PDB file of C-alpha atoms in Angstrom:
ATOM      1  CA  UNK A 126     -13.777  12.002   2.053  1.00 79.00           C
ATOM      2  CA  UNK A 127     -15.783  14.621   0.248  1.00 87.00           C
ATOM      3  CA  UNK A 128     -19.820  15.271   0.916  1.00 91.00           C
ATOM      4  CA  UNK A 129     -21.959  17.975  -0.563  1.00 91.00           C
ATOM      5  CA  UNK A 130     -25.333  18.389  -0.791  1.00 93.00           C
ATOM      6  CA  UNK A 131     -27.118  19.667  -3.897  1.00 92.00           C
ATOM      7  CA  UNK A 132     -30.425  20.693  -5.105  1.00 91.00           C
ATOM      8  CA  UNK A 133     -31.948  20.565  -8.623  1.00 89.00           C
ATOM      9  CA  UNK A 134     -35.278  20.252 -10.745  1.00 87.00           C
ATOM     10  CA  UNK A 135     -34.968  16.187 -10.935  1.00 89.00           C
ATOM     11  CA  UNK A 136     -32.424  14.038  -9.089  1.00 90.00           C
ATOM     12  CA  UNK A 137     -30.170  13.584 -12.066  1.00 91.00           C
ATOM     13  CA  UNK A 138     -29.866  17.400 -12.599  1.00 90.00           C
ATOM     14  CA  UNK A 139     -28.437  17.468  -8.717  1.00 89.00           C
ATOM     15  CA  UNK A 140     -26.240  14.609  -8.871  1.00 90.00           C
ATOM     16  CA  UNK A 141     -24.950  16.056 -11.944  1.00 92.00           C
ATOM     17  CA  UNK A 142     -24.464  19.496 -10.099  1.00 92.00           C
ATOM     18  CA  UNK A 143     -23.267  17.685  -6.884  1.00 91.00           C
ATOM     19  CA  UNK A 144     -20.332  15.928  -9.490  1.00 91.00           C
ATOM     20  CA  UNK A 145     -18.680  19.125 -10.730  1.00 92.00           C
ATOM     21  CA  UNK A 146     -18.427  20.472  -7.664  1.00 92.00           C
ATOM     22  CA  UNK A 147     -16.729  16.955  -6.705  1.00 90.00           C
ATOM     23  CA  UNK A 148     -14.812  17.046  -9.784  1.00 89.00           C
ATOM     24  CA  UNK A 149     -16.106  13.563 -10.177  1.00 89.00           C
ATOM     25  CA  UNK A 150     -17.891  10.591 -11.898  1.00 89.00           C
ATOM     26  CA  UNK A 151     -21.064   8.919 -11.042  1.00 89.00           C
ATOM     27  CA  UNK A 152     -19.101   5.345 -10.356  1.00 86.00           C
ATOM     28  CA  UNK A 153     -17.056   7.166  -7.868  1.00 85.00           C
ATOM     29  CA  UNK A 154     -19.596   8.144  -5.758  1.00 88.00           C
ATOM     30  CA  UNK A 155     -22.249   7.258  -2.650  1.00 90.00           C
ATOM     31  CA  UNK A 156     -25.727   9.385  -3.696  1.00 92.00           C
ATOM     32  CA  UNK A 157     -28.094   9.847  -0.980  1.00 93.00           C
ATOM     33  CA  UNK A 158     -31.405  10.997  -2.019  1.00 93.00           C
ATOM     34  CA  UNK A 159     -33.053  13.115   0.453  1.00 92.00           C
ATOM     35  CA  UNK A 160     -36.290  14.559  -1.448  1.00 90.00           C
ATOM     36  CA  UNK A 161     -36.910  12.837  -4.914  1.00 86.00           C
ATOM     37  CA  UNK A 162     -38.831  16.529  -5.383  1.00 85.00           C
ATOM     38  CA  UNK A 163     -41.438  17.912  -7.617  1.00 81.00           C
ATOM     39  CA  UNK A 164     -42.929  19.302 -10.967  1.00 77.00           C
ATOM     40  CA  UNK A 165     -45.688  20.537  -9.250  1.00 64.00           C
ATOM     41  CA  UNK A 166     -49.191  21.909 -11.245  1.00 61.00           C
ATOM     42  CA  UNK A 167     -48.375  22.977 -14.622  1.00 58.00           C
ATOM     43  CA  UNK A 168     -44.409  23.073 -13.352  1.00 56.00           C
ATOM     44  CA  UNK A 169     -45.205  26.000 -10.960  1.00 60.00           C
ATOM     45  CA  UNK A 170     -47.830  25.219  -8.035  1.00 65.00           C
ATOM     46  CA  UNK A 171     -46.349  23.017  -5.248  1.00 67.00           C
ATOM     47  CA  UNK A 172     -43.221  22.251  -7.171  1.00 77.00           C
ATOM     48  CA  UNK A 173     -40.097  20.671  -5.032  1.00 86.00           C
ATOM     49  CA  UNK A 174     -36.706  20.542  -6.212  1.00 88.00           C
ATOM     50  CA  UNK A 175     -35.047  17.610  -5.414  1.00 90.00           C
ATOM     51  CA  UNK A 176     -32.132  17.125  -2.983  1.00 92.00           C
ATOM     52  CA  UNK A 177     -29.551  14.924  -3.185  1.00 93.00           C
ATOM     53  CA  UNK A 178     -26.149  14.273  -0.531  1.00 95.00           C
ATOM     54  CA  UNK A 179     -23.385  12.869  -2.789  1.00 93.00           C
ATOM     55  CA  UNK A 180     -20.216  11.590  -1.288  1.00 93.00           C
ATOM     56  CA  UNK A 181     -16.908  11.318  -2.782  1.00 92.00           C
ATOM     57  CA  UNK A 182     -14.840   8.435  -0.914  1.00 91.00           C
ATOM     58  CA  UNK A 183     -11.104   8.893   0.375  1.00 91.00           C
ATOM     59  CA  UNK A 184      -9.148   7.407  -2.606  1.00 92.00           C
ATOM     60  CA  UNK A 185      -6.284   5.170  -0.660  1.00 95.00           C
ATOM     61  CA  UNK A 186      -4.005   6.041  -3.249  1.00 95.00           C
ATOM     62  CA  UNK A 187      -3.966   9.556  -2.635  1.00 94.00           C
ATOM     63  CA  UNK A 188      -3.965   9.473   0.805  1.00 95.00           C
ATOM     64  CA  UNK A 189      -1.595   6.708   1.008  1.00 97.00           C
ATOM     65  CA  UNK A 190       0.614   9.545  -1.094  1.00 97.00           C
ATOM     66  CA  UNK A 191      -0.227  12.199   1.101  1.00 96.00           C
ATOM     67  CA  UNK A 192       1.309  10.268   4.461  1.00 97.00           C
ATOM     68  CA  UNK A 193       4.502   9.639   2.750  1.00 97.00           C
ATOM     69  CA  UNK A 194       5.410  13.072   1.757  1.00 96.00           C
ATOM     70  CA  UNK A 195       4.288  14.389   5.068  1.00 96.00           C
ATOM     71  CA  UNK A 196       6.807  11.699   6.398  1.00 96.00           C
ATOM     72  CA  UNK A 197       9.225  12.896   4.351  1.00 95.00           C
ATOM     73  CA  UNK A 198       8.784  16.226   4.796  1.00 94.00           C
ATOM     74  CA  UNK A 199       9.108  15.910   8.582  1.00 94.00           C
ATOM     75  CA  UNK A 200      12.203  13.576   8.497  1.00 94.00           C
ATOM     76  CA  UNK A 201      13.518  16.820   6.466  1.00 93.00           C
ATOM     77  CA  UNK A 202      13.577  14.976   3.042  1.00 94.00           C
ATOM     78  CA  UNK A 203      12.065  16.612   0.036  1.00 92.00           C
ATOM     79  CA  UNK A 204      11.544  13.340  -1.660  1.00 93.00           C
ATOM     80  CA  UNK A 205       9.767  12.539  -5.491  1.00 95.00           C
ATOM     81  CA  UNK A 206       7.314   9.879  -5.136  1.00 96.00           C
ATOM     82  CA  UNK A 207       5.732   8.053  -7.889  1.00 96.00           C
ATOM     83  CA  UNK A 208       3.432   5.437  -8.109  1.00 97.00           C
ATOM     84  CA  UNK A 209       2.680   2.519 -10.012  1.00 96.00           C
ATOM     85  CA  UNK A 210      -0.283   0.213 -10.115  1.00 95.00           C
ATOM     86  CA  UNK A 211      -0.701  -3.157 -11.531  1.00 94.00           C
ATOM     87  CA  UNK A 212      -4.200  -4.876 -10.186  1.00 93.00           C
ATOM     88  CA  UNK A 213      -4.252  -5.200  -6.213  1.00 95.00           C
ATOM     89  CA  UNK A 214      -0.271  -3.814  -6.384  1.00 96.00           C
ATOM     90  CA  UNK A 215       0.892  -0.790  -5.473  1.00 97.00           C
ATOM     91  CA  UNK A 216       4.166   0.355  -5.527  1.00 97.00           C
ATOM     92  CA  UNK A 217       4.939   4.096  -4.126  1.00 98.00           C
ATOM     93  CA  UNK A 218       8.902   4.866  -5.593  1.00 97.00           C
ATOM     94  CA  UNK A 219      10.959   7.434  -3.473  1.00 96.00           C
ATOM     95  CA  UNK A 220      13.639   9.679  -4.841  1.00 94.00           C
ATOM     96  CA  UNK A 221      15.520  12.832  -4.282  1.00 91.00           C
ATOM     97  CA  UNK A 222      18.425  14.390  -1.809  1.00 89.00           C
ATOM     98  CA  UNK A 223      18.989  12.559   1.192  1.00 91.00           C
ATOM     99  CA  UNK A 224      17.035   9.822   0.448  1.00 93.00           C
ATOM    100  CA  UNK A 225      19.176   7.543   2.513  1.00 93.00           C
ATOM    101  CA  UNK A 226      17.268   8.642   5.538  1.00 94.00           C
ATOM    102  CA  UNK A 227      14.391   7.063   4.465  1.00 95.00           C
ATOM    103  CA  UNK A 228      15.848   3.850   3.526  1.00 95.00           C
ATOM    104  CA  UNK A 229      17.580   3.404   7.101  1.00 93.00           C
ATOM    105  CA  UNK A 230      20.339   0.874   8.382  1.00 88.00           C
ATOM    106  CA  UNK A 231      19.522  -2.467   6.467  1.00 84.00           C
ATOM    107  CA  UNK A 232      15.823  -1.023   5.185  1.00 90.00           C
ATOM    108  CA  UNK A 233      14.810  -0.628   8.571  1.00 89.00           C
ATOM    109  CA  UNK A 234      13.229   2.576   8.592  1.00 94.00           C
ATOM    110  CA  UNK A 235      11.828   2.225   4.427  1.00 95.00           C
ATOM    111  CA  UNK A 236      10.101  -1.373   5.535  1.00 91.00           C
ATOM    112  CA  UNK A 237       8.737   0.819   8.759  1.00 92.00           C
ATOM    113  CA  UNK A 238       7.184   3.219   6.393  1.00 95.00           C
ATOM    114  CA  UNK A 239       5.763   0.513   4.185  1.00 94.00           C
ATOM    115  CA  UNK A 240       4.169  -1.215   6.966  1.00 92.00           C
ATOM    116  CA  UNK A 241       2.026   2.122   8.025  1.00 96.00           C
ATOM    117  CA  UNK A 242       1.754   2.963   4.033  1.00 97.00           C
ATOM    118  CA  UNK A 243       0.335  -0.575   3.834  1.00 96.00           C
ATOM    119  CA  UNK A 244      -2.226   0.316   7.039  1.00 96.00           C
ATOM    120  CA  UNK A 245      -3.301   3.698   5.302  1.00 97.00           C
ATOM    121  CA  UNK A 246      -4.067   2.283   1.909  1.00 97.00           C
ATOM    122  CA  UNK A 247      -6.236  -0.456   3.587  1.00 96.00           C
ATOM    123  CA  UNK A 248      -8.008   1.913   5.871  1.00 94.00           C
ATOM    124  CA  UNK A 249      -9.368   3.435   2.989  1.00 93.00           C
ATOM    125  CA  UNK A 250      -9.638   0.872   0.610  1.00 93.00           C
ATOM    126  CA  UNK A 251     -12.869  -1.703  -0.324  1.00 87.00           C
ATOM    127  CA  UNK A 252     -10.336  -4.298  -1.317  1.00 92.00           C
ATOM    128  CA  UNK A 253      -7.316  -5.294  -0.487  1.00 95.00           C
ATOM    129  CA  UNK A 254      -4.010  -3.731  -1.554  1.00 96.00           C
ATOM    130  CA  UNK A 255      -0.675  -4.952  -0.994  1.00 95.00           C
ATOM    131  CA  UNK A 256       1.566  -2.072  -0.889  1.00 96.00           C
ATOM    132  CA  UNK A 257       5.305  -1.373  -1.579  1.00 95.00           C
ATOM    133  CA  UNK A 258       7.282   1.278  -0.589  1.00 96.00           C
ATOM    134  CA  UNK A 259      10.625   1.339  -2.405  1.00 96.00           C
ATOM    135  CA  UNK A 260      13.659   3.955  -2.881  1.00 95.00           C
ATOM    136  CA  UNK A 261      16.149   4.444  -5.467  1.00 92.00           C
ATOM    137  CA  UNK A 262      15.442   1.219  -6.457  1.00 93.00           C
ATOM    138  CA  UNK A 263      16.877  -0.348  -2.947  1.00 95.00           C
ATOM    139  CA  UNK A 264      14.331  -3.402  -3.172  1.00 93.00           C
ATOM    140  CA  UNK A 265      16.042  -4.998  -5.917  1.00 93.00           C
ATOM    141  CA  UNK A 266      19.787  -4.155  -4.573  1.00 93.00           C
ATOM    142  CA  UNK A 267      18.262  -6.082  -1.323  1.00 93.00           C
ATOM    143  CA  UNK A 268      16.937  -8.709  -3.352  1.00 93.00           C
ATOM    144  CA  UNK A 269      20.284  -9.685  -4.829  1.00 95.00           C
ATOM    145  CA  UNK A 270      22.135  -9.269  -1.734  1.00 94.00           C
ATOM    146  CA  UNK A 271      19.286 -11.717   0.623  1.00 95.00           C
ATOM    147  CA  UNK A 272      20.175 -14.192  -2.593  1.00 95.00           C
ATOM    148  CA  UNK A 273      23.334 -14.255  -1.770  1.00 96.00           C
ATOM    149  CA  UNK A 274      23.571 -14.488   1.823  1.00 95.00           C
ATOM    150  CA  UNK A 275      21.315 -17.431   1.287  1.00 95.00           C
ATOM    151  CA  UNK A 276      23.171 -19.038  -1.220  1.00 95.00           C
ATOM    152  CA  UNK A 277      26.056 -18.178   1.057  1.00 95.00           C
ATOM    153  CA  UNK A 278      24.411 -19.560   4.529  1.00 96.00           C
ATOM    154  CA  UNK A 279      23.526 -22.474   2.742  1.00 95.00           C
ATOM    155  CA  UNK A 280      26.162 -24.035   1.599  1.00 94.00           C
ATOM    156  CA  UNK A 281      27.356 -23.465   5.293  1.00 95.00           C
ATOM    157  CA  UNK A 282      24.755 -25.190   6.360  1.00 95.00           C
ATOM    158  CA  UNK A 283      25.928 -28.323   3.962  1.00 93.00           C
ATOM    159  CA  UNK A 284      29.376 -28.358   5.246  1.00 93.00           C
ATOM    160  CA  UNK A 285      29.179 -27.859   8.803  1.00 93.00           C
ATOM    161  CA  UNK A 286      26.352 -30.305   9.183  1.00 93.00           C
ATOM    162  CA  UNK A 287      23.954 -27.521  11.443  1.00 94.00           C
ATOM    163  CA  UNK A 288      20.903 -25.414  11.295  1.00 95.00           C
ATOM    164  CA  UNK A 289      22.165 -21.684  10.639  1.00 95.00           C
ATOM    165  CA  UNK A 290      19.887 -19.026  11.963  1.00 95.00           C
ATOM    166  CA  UNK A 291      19.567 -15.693   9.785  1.00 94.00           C
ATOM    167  CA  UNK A 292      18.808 -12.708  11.358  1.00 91.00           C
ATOM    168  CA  UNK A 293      15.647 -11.445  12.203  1.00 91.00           C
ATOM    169  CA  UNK A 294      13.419 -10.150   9.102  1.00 88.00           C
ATOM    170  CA  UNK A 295      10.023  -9.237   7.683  1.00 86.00           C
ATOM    171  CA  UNK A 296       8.120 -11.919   6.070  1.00 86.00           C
ATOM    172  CA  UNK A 297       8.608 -10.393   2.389  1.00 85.00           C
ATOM    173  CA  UNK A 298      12.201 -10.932   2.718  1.00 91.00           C
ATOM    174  CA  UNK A 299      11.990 -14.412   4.464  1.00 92.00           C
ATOM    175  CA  UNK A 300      10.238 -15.116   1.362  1.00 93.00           C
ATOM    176  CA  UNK A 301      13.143 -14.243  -1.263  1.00 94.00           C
ATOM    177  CA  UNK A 302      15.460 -16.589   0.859  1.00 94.00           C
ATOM    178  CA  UNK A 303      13.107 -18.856   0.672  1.00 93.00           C
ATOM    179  CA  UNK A 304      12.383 -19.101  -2.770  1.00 94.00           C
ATOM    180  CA  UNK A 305      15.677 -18.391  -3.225  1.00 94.00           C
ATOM    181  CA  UNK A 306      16.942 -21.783  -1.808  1.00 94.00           C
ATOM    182  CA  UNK A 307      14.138 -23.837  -3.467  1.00 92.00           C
ATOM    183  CA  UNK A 308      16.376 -25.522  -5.666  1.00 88.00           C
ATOM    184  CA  UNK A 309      18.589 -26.758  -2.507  1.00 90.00           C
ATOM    185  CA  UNK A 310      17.605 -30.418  -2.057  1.00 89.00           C
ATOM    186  CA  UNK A 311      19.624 -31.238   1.354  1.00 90.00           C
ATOM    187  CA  UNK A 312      18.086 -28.484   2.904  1.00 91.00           C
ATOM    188  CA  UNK A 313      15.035 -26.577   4.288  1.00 93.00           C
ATOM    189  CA  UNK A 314      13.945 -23.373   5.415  1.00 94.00           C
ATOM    190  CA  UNK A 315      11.485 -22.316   8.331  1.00 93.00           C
ATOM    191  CA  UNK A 316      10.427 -19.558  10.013  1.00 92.00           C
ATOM    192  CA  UNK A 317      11.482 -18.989  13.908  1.00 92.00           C
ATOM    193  CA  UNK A 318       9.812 -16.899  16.794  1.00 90.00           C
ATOM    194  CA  UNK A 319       7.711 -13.882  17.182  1.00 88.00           C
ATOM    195  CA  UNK A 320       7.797 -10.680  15.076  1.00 82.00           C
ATOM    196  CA  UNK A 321       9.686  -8.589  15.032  1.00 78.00           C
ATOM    197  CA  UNK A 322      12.304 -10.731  15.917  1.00 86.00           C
ATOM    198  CA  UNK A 323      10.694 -13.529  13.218  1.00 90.00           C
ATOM    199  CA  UNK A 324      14.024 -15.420  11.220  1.00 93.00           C
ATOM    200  CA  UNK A 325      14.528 -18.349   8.814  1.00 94.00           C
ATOM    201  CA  UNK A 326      16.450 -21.394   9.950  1.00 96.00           C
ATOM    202  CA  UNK A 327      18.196 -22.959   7.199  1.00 95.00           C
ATOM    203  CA  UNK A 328      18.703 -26.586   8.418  1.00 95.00           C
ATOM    204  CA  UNK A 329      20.638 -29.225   6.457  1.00 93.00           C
ATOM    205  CA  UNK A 330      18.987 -32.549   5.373  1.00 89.00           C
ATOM    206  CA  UNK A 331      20.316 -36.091   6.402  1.00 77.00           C
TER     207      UNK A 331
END
């Protein structure tokens, strides 16, 4: 967050000044008029400029950006990160050298740092934003391989008669095997315990 305070011959010639120095735009902003001023006799005698406090709000974009390349930086990863926005969705891509590290053993430590991304972003954000951290496009390798374990599970399910319990997973990726095995009519999926330890159960119909 950005404040300055700025003084001119009418409020609009302050806010105006207090914008370039923000490098801003008037929908951007929070104006605070202190003194509306004034012209004073003939312009001169008791005249009052006008003060105005104008405050440019933390985009959660940028800092959202700003946390995961001090992340990366720390976990000794000089990593590319662009971003893409469509409505209430952002999705932060990571690339570069040893980008593995920030992926971790199954996603582990990637879905870590989209869970704080997705805290940072809604710190600073009005609305709501549901965030996505992804690198080297490893949410759509997981994506096809949570398809087929649950394609896989089951059918295992089907012959052996029994609930099968997955392992342990956020709720995003809960969701894919879920959808996944909507089209299974002799069986059903729930959701089991407490996060972070949260699984599906895949149980077979009778």
């Amino acid at each position: 967050m950005k404040k300055v305070t700025a003084t001119g011959q009418s409020v609009e010639e302050a806010v105006n000044l207090a914008l370039a120095q923000l490098n801003s735009t008037k929908d951007r902003v929070e104006i605070e008029i202190e003194d509306e001023g004034k012209k004073g006799f003939f312009g001169l005698f008791g005249a009052r400029k006008a003060i105005v406090h104008v405050t440019l709000p933390a985009d959660p974009i940028e800092e959202t950006l700003g946390f995961l390349k001090n992340v990366s930086v720390e976990m000794g990863v000089d990593a590319q990160i662009d971003v893409t926005r469509k409505g209430k969705n952002v999705t932060f891509h990571l690339s570069g050298d040893k980008i593995a590290l920030l992926i971790g053993k199954r996603g582990q430590t990637l879905n870590s740092l989209q869970y704080l991304a997705q805290l940072v972003a809604n710190r600073y954000s009005k609305q709501f934003l549901n965030i996505t951290v992804d690198a080297e496009d490893y949410r759509n390798r997981r994506n096809d391989t949570l398809v087929q374990l649950a394609e896989r599970m089951a059918n295992k399910a089907m012959k052996t008669g029994n609930a099968v319990s997955l392992e342990p997973m956020p709720s995003y990726e809960r969701k894919v095997i879920h959808n996944a095995l909507l089209d299974y009519p002799k069986i059903k999926t729930t959701s089991s315990g407490t996060e972070p330890y949260r699984h599906l159960v895949i149980t077979p119909l009778k």
